[in-house]
Tab-separated table of C-alpha atoms in Angstrom:
chain	number	residue	atom	x	y	z
A	56	UNK	CA	-27.064	-22.710	6.789
A	57	UNK	CA	-28.635	-19.924	4.738
A	58	UNK	CA	-25.671	-18.185	3.047
A	59	UNK	CA	-27.324	-14.793	3.625
A	60	UNK	CA	-26.964	-15.299	7.371
A	61	UNK	CA	-23.210	-15.872	7.285
A	62	UNK	CA	-21.110	-13.489	9.383
A	63	UNK	CA	-17.472	-13.145	10.407
A	64	UNK	CA	-16.529	-13.862	14.031
A	65	UNK	CA	-15.037	-10.499	15.169
A	66	UNK	CA	-13.318	-11.985	18.230
A	67	UNK	CA	-11.523	-14.530	16.057
A	68	UNK	CA	-10.468	-11.875	13.542
A	69	UNK	CA	-9.196	-9.575	16.299
A	70	UNK	CA	-7.270	-12.424	17.898
A	71	UNK	CA	-5.529	-13.137	14.588
A	72	UNK	CA	-4.688	-9.446	14.155
A	73	UNK	CA	-3.216	-9.365	17.658
A	74	UNK	CA	-1.192	-12.536	17.066
A	75	UNK	CA	0.307	-11.178	13.844
A	76	UNK	CA	0.991	-7.789	15.449
A	77	UNK	CA	3.031	-9.539	18.142
A	78	UNK	CA	5.586	-10.420	15.450
A	79	UNK	CA	7.833	-7.389	15.224
A	80	UNK	CA	5.950	-5.626	18.023
A	81	UNK	CA	7.219	-2.168	18.969
A	82	UNK	CA	6.389	0.243	21.776
A	83	UNK	CA	2.951	1.822	21.603
A	84	UNK	CA	1.107	-1.184	20.189
A	85	UNK	CA	2.423	-1.059	16.639
A	86	UNK	CA	4.761	-3.361	14.753
A	87	UNK	CA	7.778	-3.198	12.474
A	88	UNK	CA	8.075	-5.855	9.786
A	89	UNK	CA	10.051	-4.287	6.973
A	90	UNK	CA	9.900	-6.360	3.803
A	91	UNK	CA	12.104	-9.473	3.761
A	92	UNK	CA	13.523	-8.993	7.247
A	93	UNK	CA	13.508	-11.772	9.836
A	94	UNK	CA	10.294	-10.303	11.231
A	95	UNK	CA	8.665	-10.417	7.799
A	96	UNK	CA	9.730	-14.062	7.459
A	97	UNK	CA	8.164	-14.882	10.830
A	98	UNK	CA	4.938	-13.135	9.808
A	99	UNK	CA	4.863	-14.988	6.501
A	100	UNK	CA	5.462	-18.294	8.253
A	101	UNK	CA	2.515	-17.658	10.572
A	102	UNK	CA	0.143	-16.709	7.761
A	103	UNK	CA	1.178	-19.723	5.653
A	104	UNK	CA	0.563	-21.939	8.691
A	105	UNK	CA	-2.927	-20.483	9.079
A	106	UNK	CA	-3.605	-20.953	5.356
A	107	UNK	CA	-2.691	-24.623	5.536
A	108	UNK	CA	-4.788	-25.132	8.676
A	109	UNK	CA	-7.754	-23.891	6.618
A	110	UNK	CA	-7.007	-26.405	3.875
A	111	UNK	CA	-5.763	-23.867	1.359
A	112	UNK	CA	-3.324	-24.950	-1.331
A	113	UNK	CA	-0.349	-22.619	-0.826
A	114	UNK	CA	1.821	-21.487	-3.731
A	115	UNK	CA	4.672	-18.969	-3.686
A	116	UNK	CA	5.994	-17.238	-6.781
A	117	UNK	CA	9.477	-16.035	-7.715
A	118	UNK	CA	9.014	-12.581	-6.140
A	119	UNK	CA	7.739	-14.127	-2.883
A	120	UNK	CA	4.022	-13.444	-3.326
A	121	UNK	CA	1.982	-16.005	-1.368
A	122	UNK	CA	-1.309	-17.417	-2.712
A	123	UNK	CA	-3.665	-19.624	-0.702
A	124	UNK	CA	-6.208	-21.280	-2.994
A	125	UNK	CA	-9.559	-22.711	-1.915
A	126	UNK	CA	-10.960	-25.065	-4.554
A	127	UNK	CA	-14.284	-24.362	-6.209
A	128	UNK	CA	-16.848	-26.565	-7.921
A	129	UNK	CA	-15.145	-25.672	-11.215
A	130	UNK	CA	-11.622	-24.832	-12.323
A	131	UNK	CA	-12.677	-21.364	-13.497
A	132	UNK	CA	-10.467	-18.360	-12.785
A	133	UNK	CA	-10.534	-17.618	-9.050
A	134	UNK	CA	-11.932	-14.656	-7.200
A	135	UNK	CA	-9.027	-13.145	-5.295
A	136	UNK	CA	-8.729	-11.049	-2.157
A	137	UNK	CA	-5.736	-10.134	-0.040
A	138	UNK	CA	-3.235	-7.394	0.707
A	139	UNK	CA	0.179	-7.361	2.418
A	140	UNK	CA	1.761	-7.976	5.825
A	141	UNK	CA	4.963	-5.934	5.534
A	142	UNK	CA	4.899	-2.642	7.434
A	143	UNK	CA	6.671	0.678	7.669
A	144	UNK	CA	9.141	1.146	10.520
A	145	UNK	CA	6.469	2.610	12.810
A	146	UNK	CA	3.534	0.585	11.500
A	147	UNK	CA	0.187	-0.213	13.045
A	148	UNK	CA	-1.519	-3.580	13.329
A	149	UNK	CA	-4.253	-3.105	10.694
A	150	UNK	CA	-2.625	-1.698	7.548
A	151	UNK	CA	-2.518	-4.584	5.063
A	152	UNK	CA	-2.806	-7.255	7.738
A	153	UNK	CA	-6.552	-6.691	8.050
A	154	UNK	CA	-7.182	-7.475	4.383
A	155	UNK	CA	-5.168	-10.689	4.490
A	156	UNK	CA	-6.618	-11.999	7.758
A	157	UNK	CA	-10.176	-11.033	6.864
A	158	UNK	CA	-9.705	-13.083	3.698
A	159	UNK	CA	-8.686	-16.063	5.822
A	160	UNK	CA	-11.746	-15.544	8.024
A	161	UNK	CA	-13.949	-15.600	4.923
A	162	UNK	CA	-12.462	-18.991	4.097
A	163	UNK	CA	-13.017	-20.223	7.643
A	164	UNK	CA	-16.680	-19.161	7.610
A	165	UNK	CA	-17.290	-20.895	4.280
A	166	UNK	CA	-15.497	-24.017	5.517
A	167	UNK	CA	-17.624	-24.146	8.661
A	168	UNK	CA	-20.813	-23.658	6.624
A	169	UNK	CA	-19.625	-26.347	4.183
A	170	UNK	CA	-20.185	-24.014	1.240
A	171	UNK	CA	-18.194	-24.769	-1.906
A	172	UNK	CA	-18.295	-21.834	-4.318
A	173	UNK	CA	-18.496	-22.253	-8.079
A	174	UNK	CA	-15.227	-20.386	-8.652
A	175	UNK	CA	-12.177	-20.990	-6.476
A	176	UNK	CA	-11.271	-18.349	-3.891
A	177	UNK	CA	-7.706	-17.136	-3.478
A	178	UNK	CA	-6.155	-15.176	-0.602
A	179	UNK	CA	-2.983	-13.323	-1.629
A	180	UNK	CA	-0.107	-11.836	0.372
A	181	UNK	CA	1.929	-9.506	-1.827
A	182	UNK	CA	5.624	-8.786	-1.304
A	183	UNK	CA	6.986	-5.341	-0.383
A	184	UNK	CA	3.774	-3.359	-0.659
A	185	UNK	CA	4.994	-0.548	1.570
A	186	UNK	CA	8.209	0.221	-0.272
A	187	UNK	CA	9.750	1.180	3.073
A	188	UNK	CA	12.891	-0.900	2.498
A	189	UNK	CA	12.912	-1.333	-1.299
A	190	UNK	CA	11.361	0.789	-4.030
A	191	UNK	CA	9.010	0.832	-5.764
A	192	UNK	CA	6.177	0.167	-3.366
A	193	UNK	CA	3.464	-2.359	-4.293
A	194	UNK	CA	6.311	-4.294	-5.888
A	195	UNK	CA	4.946	-7.827	-5.568
A	196	UNK	CA	1.604	-7.019	-7.163
A	197	UNK	CA	3.291	-4.855	-9.810
A	198	UNK	CA	5.540	-7.760	-10.835
A	199	UNK	CA	2.534	-10.106	-10.766
A	200	UNK	CA	0.649	-7.763	-13.089
A	201	UNK	CA	3.584	-7.459	-15.495
A	202	UNK	CA	4.353	-3.804	-14.767
A	203	UNK	CA	7.878	-4.482	-13.471
A	204	UNK	CA	10.244	-7.237	-14.578
A	205	UNK	CA	11.231	-9.900	-12.092
A	206	UNK	CA	14.917	-9.221	-12.767
A	207	UNK	CA	14.542	-5.515	-12.006
A	208	UNK	CA	12.650	-6.239	-8.796
A	209	UNK	CA	15.179	-8.789	-7.578
A	210	UNK	CA	18.005	-6.318	-8.230
A	211	UNK	CA	16.437	-3.546	-6.136
A	212	UNK	CA	18.794	-2.206	-3.478
A	213	UNK	CA	17.347	-1.329	-0.096
A	214	UNK	CA	17.850	1.628	2.206
A	215	UNK	CA	20.207	-0.607	4.214
A	216	UNK	CA	22.298	-1.589	1.186
A	217	UNK	CA	20.821	-5.078	0.865
A	218	UNK	CA	19.677	-6.560	-2.450
A	219	UNK	CA	16.056	-7.702	-2.561
A	220	UNK	CA	16.698	-10.975	-4.352
A	221	UNK	CA	19.395	-11.964	-1.883
A	222	UNK	CA	17.164	-11.179	1.098
A	223	UNK	CA	14.225	-13.032	-0.455
A	224	UNK	CA	16.439	-16.119	-0.768
A	225	UNK	CA	17.837	-15.651	2.737
A	226	UNK	CA	14.393	-15.780	4.348
A	227	UNK	CA	13.409	-18.775	2.210
A	228	UNK	CA	10.617	-17.223	0.149
A	229	UNK	CA	11.793	-17.616	-3.438
A	230	UNK	CA	8.918	-19.686	-4.786
A	231	UNK	CA	8.923	-21.963	-7.807
A	232	UNK	CA	5.720	-20.606	-9.378
A	233	UNK	CA	6.240	-18.211	-12.294
A	234	UNK	CA	5.093	-14.656	-11.593
A	235	UNK	CA	1.696	-13.832	-13.027
A	236	UNK	CA	0.564	-17.462	-13.186
A	237	UNK	CA	-2.733	-16.855	-11.380
A	238	UNK	CA	-5.079	-14.643	-13.403
A	239	UNK	CA	-8.113	-13.796	-11.265
A	240	UNK	CA	-11.676	-13.371	-12.401
A	241	UNK	CA	-11.962	-10.431	-9.986
A	242	UNK	CA	-10.032	-8.877	-7.101
A	243	UNK	CA	-11.492	-7.212	-3.991
A	244	UNK	CA	-9.222	-5.746	-1.323
A	245	UNK	CA	-10.373	-4.852	2.180
A	246	UNK	CA	-8.309	-2.170	3.904
A	247	UNK	CA	-8.467	0.485	6.560
A	248	UNK	CA	-8.940	3.926	5.024
A	249	UNK	CA	-5.694	5.388	6.404
A	250	UNK	CA	-7.359	8.785	6.257
A	251	UNK	CA	-10.000	10.770	8.165
A	252	UNK	CA	-13.017	10.874	5.840
A	253	UNK	CA	-15.092	7.926	7.111
A	254	UNK	CA	-14.294	8.653	10.753
A	255	UNK	CA	-15.177	12.347	10.456
A	256	UNK	CA	-18.410	11.676	8.574
A	257	UNK	CA	-19.500	8.803	10.806
A	258	UNK	CA	-19.856	6.450	7.822
A	259	UNK	CA	-19.111	2.778	8.398
A	260	UNK	CA	-17.647	1.779	5.032
A	261	UNK	CA	-16.254	3.105	1.796
A	262	UNK	CA	-16.730	1.619	-1.671
A	263	UNK	CA	-13.479	2.664	-3.328
A	264	UNK	CA	-13.921	3.298	-7.035
A	265	UNK	CA	-10.685	5.150	-7.847
A	266	UNK	CA	-7.150	5.704	-6.625
A	267	UNK	CA	-4.766	8.627	-6.879
A	268	UNK	CA	-1.806	8.654	-9.220
A	269	UNK	CA	1.589	8.844	-7.550
A	270	UNK	CA	4.833	10.493	-8.638
A	271	UNK	CA	7.921	9.855	-6.490
A	272	UNK	CA	11.189	11.645	-7.212
A	273	UNK	CA	14.509	12.021	-5.466
A	274	UNK	CA	16.149	15.423	-5.896
A	275	UNK	CA	19.868	15.858	-5.314
A	276	UNK	CA	21.082	19.432	-4.850
A	277	UNK	CA	24.815	20.106	-5.170
A	278	UNK	CA	26.069	23.393	-3.731
A	279	UNK	CA	29.261	24.521	-2.009
A	280	UNK	CA	30.269	23.911	1.585
A	281	UNK	CA	31.585	26.989	3.392
A	282	UNK	CA	31.838	28.739	6.757
A	283	UNK	CA	28.479	29.847	8.125
A	284	UNK	CA	29.920	32.929	9.818
A	285	UNK	CA	32.269	34.321	7.197
A	286	UNK	CA	30.470	33.727	3.884
A	287	UNK	CA	28.246	36.634	2.742
A	288	UNK	CA	24.781	35.728	1.553
A	289	UNK	CA	25.508	36.895	-2.004
A	290	UNK	CA	28.383	34.404	-2.261
A	291	UNK	CA	26.570	31.360	-0.938
A	292	UNK	CA	25.581	28.279	-2.924
A	293	UNK	CA	23.470	26.743	-0.196
A	294	UNK	CA	21.980	23.320	-0.913
A	295	UNK	CA	19.975	23.516	2.324
A	296	UNK	CA	18.356	26.782	1.277
A	297	UNK	CA	17.423	25.298	-2.084
A	298	UNK	CA	15.857	22.279	-0.379
A	299	UNK	CA	13.841	24.567	1.891
A	300	UNK	CA	12.687	26.651	-1.076
A	301	UNK	CA	11.501	23.512	-2.884
A	302	UNK	CA	9.616	22.372	0.213
A	303	UNK	CA	7.784	25.702	0.525
A	304	UNK	CA	7.107	25.769	-3.222
A	305	UNK	CA	5.475	22.348	-3.105
A	306	UNK	CA	3.044	23.367	-0.361
A	307	UNK	CA	2.077	26.462	-2.330
A	308	UNK	CA	1.780	24.419	-5.511
A	309	UNK	CA	-0.749	22.107	-3.881
A	310	UNK	CA	-2.715	25.059	-2.513
A	311	UNK	CA	-2.791	26.899	-5.838
A	312	UNK	CA	-3.720	23.852	-7.911
A	313	UNK	CA	-6.378	22.872	-5.373
A	314	UNK	CA	-8.675	19.950	-6.014
A	315	UNK	CA	-7.008	16.656	-5.175
A	316	UNK	CA	-3.422	17.809	-5.642
A	317	UNK	CA	-1.061	16.791	-2.839
A	318	UNK	CA	2.680	17.365	-2.429
A	319	UNK	CA	4.997	16.121	0.302
A	320	UNK	CA	8.684	16.175	1.150
A	321	UNK	CA	9.090	13.081	3.280
A	322	UNK	CA	12.861	12.720	3.517
A	323	UNK	CA	15.669	15.280	3.611
A	324	UNK	CA	19.385	14.700	4.210
A	325	UNK	CA	22.056	17.401	4.360
A	326	UNK	CA	25.811	17.067	3.971
A	327	UNK	CA	27.917	17.767	5.971
A	328	UNK	CA	24.994	18.347	8.378
A	329	UNK	CA	26.991	20.554	10.769
A	330	UNK	CA	25.532	23.565	12.564
A	331	UNK	CA	28.128	26.103	11.408
A	332	UNK	CA	28.701	24.857	7.854
A	333	UNK	CA	26.686	25.770	4.759
A	334	UNK	CA	25.265	22.581	3.261
A	335	UNK	CA	27.215	21.245	0.325
A	336	UNK	CA	24.580	18.708	-0.709
A	337	UNK	CA	20.924	18.033	-0.036
A	338	UNK	CA	19.036	14.889	-0.979
A	339	UNK	CA	15.252	15.005	-0.690
A	340	UNK	CA	12.209	13.065	-1.805
A	341	UNK	CA	9.126	14.553	-3.443
A	342	UNK	CA	5.744	12.789	-3.359
A	343	UNK	CA	3.126	14.219	-5.753
A	344	UNK	CA	-0.397	12.773	-5.935
A	345	UNK	CA	-3.577	13.531	-7.857
A	346	UNK	CA	-6.653	11.668	-9.058
A	347	UNK	CA	-6.323	13.369	-12.457
A	348	UNK	CA	-3.411	12.368	-14.695
A	349	UNK	CA	-3.324	15.707	-16.544
A	350	UNK	CA	-3.109	17.586	-13.250
A	351	UNK	CA	-0.384	15.266	-11.971
A	352	UNK	CA	1.622	15.902	-15.139
A	353	UNK	CA	1.119	19.636	-14.660
A	354	UNK	CA	2.412	19.448	-11.080
A	355	UNK	CA	5.497	17.613	-12.306
A	356	UNK	CA	6.031	20.231	-15.018
A	357	UNK	CA	5.760	23.129	-12.566
A	358	UNK	CA	8.203	21.482	-10.166
A	359	UNK	CA	10.750	20.933	-12.943
A	360	UNK	CA	10.443	24.574	-14.052
A	361	UNK	CA	10.843	25.845	-10.501
A	362	UNK	CA	13.929	23.758	-9.782
A	363	UNK	CA	15.556	24.901	-13.036
A	364	UNK	CA	15.039	28.550	-12.118
A	365	UNK	CA	16.137	27.942	-8.527
A	366	UNK	CA	19.356	26.227	-9.586
A	367	UNK	CA	20.316	29.200	-11.725
A	368	UNK	CA	19.411	31.765	-9.071
A	369	UNK	CA	21.312	30.030	-6.246
A	370	UNK	CA	24.256	28.703	-8.238
A	371	UNK	CA	23.527	25.070	-7.407
A	372	UNK	CA	22.956	21.968	-9.494
A	373	UNK	CA	19.690	20.059	-9.089
A	374	UNK	CA	19.220	16.591	-10.556
A	375	UNK	CA	16.062	14.471	-10.372
A	376	UNK	CA	15.803	10.684	-10.224
A	377	UNK	CA	12.470	8.951	-10.757
A	378	UNK	CA	11.636	6.526	-7.945
A	379	UNK	CA	8.103	5.538	-8.939
A	380	UNK	CA	5.375	6.748	-11.273
A	381	UNK	CA	1.847	5.350	-11.253
A	382	UNK	CA	-1.104	6.795	-13.115
A	383	UNK	CA	-4.467	7.261	-11.376
A	384	UNK	CA	-6.664	4.165	-11.426
A	385	UNK	CA	-10.404	3.889	-11.970
A	386	UNK	CA	-11.696	0.668	-10.433
A	387	UNK	CA	-14.478	-1.491	-11.798
A	388	UNK	CA	-17.800	0.300	-11.330
A	389	UNK	CA	-19.721	-2.962	-11.264
A	390	UNK	CA	-17.785	-4.308	-8.293
A	391	UNK	CA	-18.009	-0.968	-6.468
A	392	UNK	CA	-21.780	-1.014	-7.055
A	393	UNK	CA	-21.942	-4.568	-5.732
A	394	UNK	CA	-20.038	-3.576	-2.578
A	395	UNK	CA	-22.538	-0.759	-1.998
A	396	UNK	CA	-25.504	-3.091	-2.455
A	397	UNK	CA	-24.074	-5.721	-0.119
A	398	UNK	CA	-23.333	-3.105	2.547
A	399	UNK	CA	-26.863	-1.740	2.314
A	400	UNK	CA	-28.350	-5.211	2.557
A	401	UNK	CA	-26.299	-5.849	5.710
A	402	UNK	CA	-27.445	-2.555	7.234
A	403	UNK	CA	-24.192	-0.565	6.983
A	404	UNK	CA	-23.791	3.032	5.867
A	405	UNK	CA	-21.412	3.398	2.930
A	406	UNK	CA	-20.119	6.080	0.585
A	407	UNK	CA	-18.194	6.057	-2.691
A	408	UNK	CA	-14.665	7.372	-2.334
A	409	UNK	CA	-11.163	7.700	-3.765
A	410	UNK	CA	-8.099	6.236	-2.130
A	411	UNK	CA	-5.294	8.666	-1.421
A	412	UNK	CA	-2.831	5.857	-0.705
A	413	UNK	CA	-1.467	3.265	-3.084
A	414	UNK	CA	-2.645	-0.342	-2.749
A	415	UNK	CA	-2.081	-3.699	-4.410
A	416	UNK	CA	-5.565	-3.366	-5.911
A	417	UNK	CA	-4.326	-0.711	-8.324
A	418	UNK	CA	-1.891	-3.234	-9.797
A	419	UNK	CA	-4.438	-6.040	-9.882
A	420	UNK	CA	-6.787	-3.706	-11.787
A	421	UNK	CA	-4.426	-4.173	-14.745
A	422	UNK	CA	-5.397	-7.859	-14.831
A	423	UNK	CA	-9.039	-8.071	-13.800
A	424	UNK	CA	-12.050	-6.105	-12.535
A	425	UNK	CA	-11.054	-4.781	-9.105
A	426	UNK	CA	-12.264	-2.530	-6.301
A	427	UNK	CA	-11.716	-1.920	-2.601
A	428	UNK	CA	-13.640	-1.745	0.657
A	429	UNK	CA	-12.524	0.777	3.281
A	430	UNK	CA	-13.220	0.789	7.013
A	431	UNK	CA	-12.635	3.874	9.201
A	432	UNK	CA	-9.283	4.794	10.707
A	433	UNK	CA	-9.916	6.525	14.022
A	434	UNK	CA	-8.517	10.035	13.836
A	435	UNK	CA	-7.330	9.307	10.310
A	436	UNK	CA	-4.137	7.753	11.710
A	437	UNK	CA	-2.084	5.187	9.825
A	438	UNK	CA	1.609	4.363	9.464
A	439	UNK	CA	1.479	5.103	13.166
A	440	UNK	CA	1.573	2.842	16.226
A	441	UNK	CA	-1.743	4.399	17.331
A	442	UNK	CA	-3.515	3.266	14.172
A	443	UNK	CA	-6.920	1.936	15.290
A	444	UNK	CA	-10.206	0.671	13.866
A	445	UNK	CA	-13.115	-0.360	16.090
A	446	UNK	CA	-13.973	-4.061	16.206
A	447	UNK	CA	-17.520	-3.379	14.969
A	448	UNK	CA	-16.115	-1.657	11.883
A	449	UNK	CA	-13.619	-4.463	11.325
A	450	UNK	CA	-16.505	-6.909	11.353
A	451	UNK	CA	-18.645	-4.758	9.056
A	452	UNK	CA	-15.905	-4.602	6.454
A	453	UNK	CA	-15.171	-8.316	6.703
A	454	UNK	CA	-18.853	-9.218	6.432
A	455	UNK	CA	-19.199	-7.120	3.277
A	456	UNK	CA	-16.049	-8.739	1.906
A	457	UNK	CA	-17.489	-12.186	2.666
A	458	UNK	CA	-20.731	-11.607	0.794
A	459	UNK	CA	-19.116	-9.704	-2.078
A	460	UNK	CA	-16.667	-12.550	-2.655
A	461	UNK	CA	-19.424	-15.113	-2.302
A	462	UNK	CA	-21.518	-13.379	-4.986
A	463	UNK	CA	-18.573	-13.002	-7.338
A	464	UNK	CA	-17.511	-16.618	-6.829
A	465	UNK	CA	-21.019	-17.846	-7.543
A	466	UNK	CA	-21.190	-15.749	-10.689
A	467	UNK	CA	-24.137	-13.683	-9.530
């Protein structure tokens, strides 16, 4: 068969997505497979089974990353694709899963066409990408790239009090391969956009050439608990008020800085959390993002200055704990250009774009030339059971992945 005519079977890809989504299925069509839970183990088992059915050599490293290797005509460094299969608590069926299963479909197409590439191809499944149970997110790829020690990752404590290393052993996914063993020639990740740009503009694909930097902090505000009806305002040390002030400040900060600055309070807990009691303590998370490192640093500086002034004004104590800090990433321009050319050759509209979400590709970019392909998310929805991408767009992205990987593996 002429390699230029190769295409992914969309029905087969959709069937695989549906089968994986059935593991940890929740109401509304989504799924919940928090990292290293029983549901995650079942999902991993299914993907490993599919890898072996395709003749891939499966290896698992000490942080639980899974690598399915397809041999090439040489033993040169492989071209890698992949993503993750863990989800948030109210996850959809495409986030992460699409990139992994599309990679397996690429292998299946090449197997059926009896095409052996010059470089090996590798499909990766990275551990704890979402960070919904253990922080930091993108942990498996970060450990693989050397940005986080294995010992630190294994010691991470989850939101449910569990220890990551113990749960990894419990589900049977502590591999014997040393982390970072596989050093790819290139890495290309296919993913849904998780935002509204492609859907709103009616563009089929995105060639992702950069990714926002992320700053995660946890703020703990210590005030004084007191009666809500008898304590005058001037005598209050209200942790809840301080948390609200920080939340409003962050929205205004993003508006005033403009550009690509984003700020979000995603989690807020009050103690004692009683209707007629002034909050003694507030614990909240702050998510700051920007494509420009200098601007991200400036946002962090302004937040620190505001909280210092607020603590003095309200008579509370505010302490910050760093949860994660990742600088913006510029992907390989050559691979992004190649993705654009392949998409054009296959007749798909495409635009260059930045990713607002974190992905394993940003960690792999530390090791090798990397880039991403985005397909539209209808309505911009993700981390939502209603997350949806049309089958035609799923196929378009997978076809571009197929031919991009094929070119990279042939050394063209």
